[in-house]
Coordinates of C-alpha atoms in Angstrom, one line a residue:
M127 CA 8.9 -3.2 -10.1
S128 CA 9.9 -0.8 -12.9
T129 CA 9.8 2.9 -12.3
V130 CA 6.7 3.2 -14.5
E131 CA 4.9 0.5 -12.6
N132 CA 5.8 1.9 -9.2
A133 CA 5.3 5.6 -9.9
S134 CA 2.3 7.6 -8.6
P135 CA 1.4 10.7 -10.6
S136 CA 2.0 12.8 -7.4
D137 CA 5.6 11.6 -7.1
D138 CA 6.9 14.3 -9.5
S139 CA 5.5 17.1 -7.3
A140 CA 6.8 15.7 -4.0
G141 CA 9.4 18.0 -2.6
A142 CA 8.7 20.8 -5.1
G143 CA 7.0 24.0 -4.3
E144 CA 5.7 22.7 -0.9
T145 CA 3.6 24.9 1.4
G146 CA 2.0 24.5 4.8
I147 CA 2.8 21.2 6.6
A148 CA 4.6 19.7 3.6
A149 CA 7.3 22.4 3.9
Q150 CA 7.9 21.7 7.6
D151 CA 9.9 19.1 9.5
W152 CA 8.4 16.8 12.1
A153 CA 9.5 18.9 15.0
T154 CA 7.6 21.9 13.7
A155 CA 4.6 20.1 12.2
S156 CA 3.9 18.0 15.3
A157 CA 3.1 21.1 17.3
S158 CA -0.4 20.6 16.0
P159 CA -2.1 17.8 18.1
Q160 CA -4.5 17.0 15.2
Y161 CA -1.6 16.6 12.7
R162 CA 0.3 14.4 15.2
A163 CA -2.8 12.2 15.6
A164 CA -3.1 12.0 11.8
V165 CA 0.5 10.8 11.5
V166 CA 0.1 8.3 14.2
D167 CA -2.9 6.9 12.4
L168 CA -1.1 6.8 9.1
L169 CA 2.0 5.1 10.5
G170 CA -0.2 2.7 12.4
A171 CA -2.1 1.7 9.3
L172 CA 1.1 1.3 7.3
A173 CA 2.8 -0.7 10.1
Y174 CA -0.1 -3.2 10.3
G175 CA -0.3 -3.4 6.5
E176 CA 3.4 -4.3 6.3
L177 CA 3.1 -6.9 9.1
A178 CA 0.1 -8.4 7.3
A179 CA 2.0 -8.4 4.0
F180 CA 4.8 -10.3 5.6
E181 CA 2.4 -12.9 6.9
R182 CA 0.6 -13.2 3.6
L183 CA 3.8 -13.6 1.5
A184 CA 5.1 -16.2 3.9
E185 CA 1.8 -18.0 3.5
D186 CA 1.8 -17.6 -0.3
A187 CA 5.2 -19.2 -0.4
K188 CA 3.5 -22.5 0.4
L189 CA 1.8 -22.3 -3.0
A190 CA 5.0 -21.7 -4.9
P191 CA 5.6 -24.4 -7.6
T192 CA 9.4 -24.4 -7.3
L193 CA 12.0 -24.0 -4.6
D194 CA 13.3 -20.9 -6.4
D195 CA 9.9 -19.3 -6.3
K196 CA 9.5 -20.1 -2.6
A197 CA 12.8 -18.5 -1.8
E198 CA 11.9 -15.4 -3.8
L199 CA 8.8 -14.9 -1.8
A200 CA 10.6 -15.5 1.4
K201 CA 13.0 -12.8 0.5
M202 CA 10.2 -10.4 -0.2
A203 CA 8.4 -11.3 3.1
S204 CA 11.7 -10.5 4.9
A205 CA 11.8 -7.0 3.2
E206 CA 8.2 -6.4 4.3
F207 CA 9.0 -7.3 7.9
H208 CA 11.9 -4.9 7.8
H209 CA 9.5 -2.1 6.7
F210 CA 7.3 -3.0 9.6
E211 CA 10.2 -2.7 12.0
R212 CA 11.1 0.8 10.7
L213 CA 7.5 2.0 11.1
R214 CA 7.1 0.4 14.6
D215 CA 10.4 2.0 15.7
R216 CA 9.3 5.4 14.3
L217 CA 6.0 5.2 16.2
A218 CA 8.0 4.5 19.4
A219 CA 10.4 7.4 18.7
I220 CA 7.5 9.9 18.5
D221 CA 6.1 8.5 21.8
A222 CA 3.2 6.6 20.3
E223 CA 2.6 3.0 21.5
P224 CA 3.0 0.9 18.3
T225 CA 0.4 -1.8 19.1
A226 CA -2.2 0.8 20.1
A227 CA -1.5 2.7 16.8
M228 CA -2.0 -0.4 14.7
E229 CA -5.0 -1.8 16.5
P230 CA -7.7 0.3 14.8
F231 CA -6.6 -1.0 11.4
A232 CA -6.1 -4.6 12.2
K233 CA -9.7 -5.8 11.5
G234 CA -10.1 -3.9 8.2
V235 CA -6.8 -5.3 6.8
D236 CA -7.5 -8.8 8.1
D237 CA -11.0 -8.6 6.5
F238 CA -9.5 -7.5 3.2
H239 CA -7.1 -10.4 3.2
R240 CA -9.7 -12.9 4.2
Q241 CA -12.1 -11.7 1.5
T242 CA -9.4 -11.9 -1.1
A243 CA -7.6 -15.1 -0.2
P244 CA -6.0 -16.5 -3.4
S245 CA -7.0 -20.0 -4.5
D246 CA -3.7 -20.7 -6.3
W247 CA -0.2 -19.4 -7.0
L248 CA -1.1 -17.1 -9.9
E249 CA -4.0 -15.4 -8.0
G250 CA -1.6 -14.8 -5.1
L251 CA 0.9 -13.1 -7.5
V252 CA -1.8 -10.9 -9.0
K253 CA -3.0 -10.0 -5.6
A254 CA 0.4 -8.9 -4.4
Y255 CA 1.0 -6.9 -7.5
V256 CA -2.4 -5.3 -7.9
G257 CA -3.6 -5.0 -4.4
D258 CA -0.3 -3.9 -2.8
S259 CA 0.3 -1.4 -5.6
I260 CA -3.0 0.2 -5.1
A261 CA -2.3 0.6 -1.4
S262 CA 1.1 2.0 -2.2
D263 CA -0.4 4.5 -4.7
F264 CA -2.8 5.7 -2.0
Y265 CA -0.2 6.2 0.6
R266 CA 2.2 7.9 -1.8
E267 CA -0.6 10.4 -2.6
V268 CA -1.0 11.0 1.2
A269 CA 2.7 11.4 1.6
T270 CA 3.0 14.4 -0.6
H271 CA 1.0 16.3 2.2
L272 CA 3.1 15.2 5.1
D273 CA 6.1 16.9 6.9
S274 CA 9.4 16.2 5.3
D275 CA 10.6 13.7 7.9
T276 CA 7.5 11.6 7.9
R277 CA 7.2 11.8 4.1
A278 CA 10.8 10.4 3.7
L279 CA 10.0 7.5 5.9
V280 CA 6.7 6.7 4.2
V281 CA 8.1 6.8 0.7
S282 CA 11.1 4.6 1.7
V283 CA 8.9 1.9 3.2
L284 CA 6.7 1.9 0.0
D285 CA 9.8 0.9 -2.1
D286 CA 9.1 -2.1 -4.1
T287 CA 10.4 -5.4 -2.6
G288 CA 10.8 -7.0 -6.1
H289 CA 7.4 -8.5 -6.2
G290 CA 6.2 -6.3 -9.1
G291 CA 8.7 -7.5 -11.7
F292 CA 8.5 -11.1 -10.4
A293 CA 4.8 -11.2 -10.6
V294 CA 4.7 -9.7 -14.1
E295 CA 7.2 -12.2 -15.4
K296 CA 5.4 -15.2 -13.9
V297 CA 1.9 -14.2 -14.8
R298 CA 2.8 -13.3 -18.4
A299 CA 4.6 -16.6 -18.8
A300 CA 1.5 -18.5 -17.4
I301 CA -0.9 -16.7 -19.8
E302 CA 1.4 -17.5 -22.7
A303 CA 1.5 -21.1 -21.8
D304 CA -2.3 -21.2 -21.3
P305 CA -4.2 -18.2 -22.6
R306 CA -7.4 -19.4 -20.9
C307 CA -6.1 -18.4 -17.5
G308 CA -6.0 -14.8 -18.6
G309 CA -9.8 -14.2 -18.4
R310 CA -9.9 -15.7 -14.9
L311 CA -7.0 -13.6 -13.6
A312 CA -8.5 -10.5 -15.2
L313 CA -11.7 -11.0 -13.3
W314 CA -9.8 -11.6 -10.1
A315 CA -7.8 -8.4 -10.6
R316 CA -10.9 -6.4 -11.1
R317 CA -12.3 -7.8 -7.8
L318 CA -9.1 -6.9 -6.0
M319 CA -9.2 -3.4 -7.4
G320 CA -12.7 -2.8 -6.0
E321 CA -11.8 -4.3 -2.6
A322 CA -8.5 -2.4 -2.3
L323 CA -10.1 1.0 -3.2
S324 CA -12.9 0.3 -0.7
Q325 CA -10.3 -0.5 2.0
A326 CA -8.4 2.7 1.3
Q327 CA -11.6 4.8 1.5
R328 CA -12.5 3.1 4.8
V329 CA -9.1 3.9 6.2
V330 CA -9.8 7.6 5.6
A331 CA -13.5 7.7 6.5
E332 CA -13.2 5.9 9.8
R333 CA -10.4 8.0 11.2
D334 CA -11.2 11.7 11.8
A335 CA -7.6 12.9 12.0
L336 CA -6.7 11.3 8.7
S337 CA -9.9 12.5 6.9
T338 CA -9.4 16.0 8.2
M339 CA -5.8 16.1 7.0
L340 CA -6.8 15.0 3.5
V341 CA -9.5 17.7 3.1
G342 CA -7.1 20.4 4.4
G343 CA -9.1 21.1 7.6
V344 CA -6.3 21.2 10.2
D345 CA -4.3 24.4 10.4
G346 CA -4.0 24.7 6.7
M347 CA -2.7 21.1 6.4
A348 CA -2.7 19.8 2.8
A349 CA -3.8 23.3 1.6
G350 CA -5.9 23.0 -1.4
F351 CA -6.5 19.3 -1.0
D352 CA -10.2 19.4 -1.0
L353 CA -12.9 16.8 -1.6
A354 CA -12.7 17.3 -5.4
A355 CA -8.9 16.6 -5.1
V356 CA -9.7 13.4 -3.2
G357 CA -11.8 12.2 -6.1
E358 CA -9.0 13.1 -8.5
M359 CA -6.6 11.1 -6.4
F360 CA -8.7 8.0 -6.7
T361 CA -9.0 8.6 -10.5
R362 CA -5.1 8.6 -10.7
I363 CA -4.9 5.4 -8.7
T364 CA -7.4 3.8 -11.0
K365 CA -5.4 4.9 -14.1
A366 CA -2.2 3.5 -12.6
H367 CA -4.1 0.2 -12.0
T368 CA -5.0 0.0 -15.7
K369 CA -1.3 0.4 -16.7
R370 CA -0.4 -2.5 -14.3
M371 CA -3.1 -4.7 -15.8
A372 CA -1.6 -4.0 -19.2
A373 CA 1.9 -5.0 -17.9
L374 CA 0.4 -8.3 -16.7
G375 CA -1.2 -8.9 -20.1
L376 CA -4.7 -8.6 -18.7
A377 CA -7.7 -6.6 -19.7
A378 CA -8.5 -3.9 -17.1

C-alpha cells in the first residue's frame, strides 16, 4: 500500500510534542493499573484481529483465479501470522495470558467476518483493502495516545502486508475489463465501511479500560482526547476511506 493509502492523519503528530502517557515508556506508564488493563485489551484485540486476518487470507486464497494470486495471498497471510506472534509474545512478556486477553474480542471479530463473507475473489480483495484499512486507521489513532514502547509495537504490526497495492491493481483491472462490476463493488465497500466502523465502536464501548483511555479519564491519559475528539477521529477515518475508494476506482 502506498504511503498515502496507509497513512492516518494522526501519523504526523505521533512522537511530536507528547504529554502524559504518550511521553512515557511502558515501565513508567504501566504503574497505572487502569492503563495496563487498557493496553492488555488493545493488544488482545489486535492479536485476535491478526489471527483472524491470517485465517481469512488463507481462506480467500482458495478463490484466487491464478496460482500467482494464490501465492501472493499466502505470503500476506504469513505476514499477518507473524504480526499475531509478536503481539502474543508481547502479551506474555507483560505477564498477560494471551488467550485470555484475546477471548473478549473473538466473537465480535468472528461475527464481523461472518457477516461480511465475500462471495467472490474481487469482493475478498475489496474487503481486505477497505475493511483492514479502516481497522488499521482506528488502531493508529489509538496508538498516538500510548506509551512509547507499546506505540512502536502497534504501529509496526499495522504495517501493510502488500495487500493494498495488490488489491488496487486487481480491482482496477477488473473494472476496466468489465465496468459493470464497479457498481456492485462500490455497494459492497459501503457495507464494509458501516460494519467496520460499528465493529471499532463496539471494541471501545464494550471495554471500560479502553473507553476510559480514549476519553482521557485515567490519570490524565490521552489528555485532551475527549468525546468530541473521538467523533473527529471517526471523521478522519471516513475521509481516509473515501480516498481509498477513489484509489480502487469506486464511488464512495
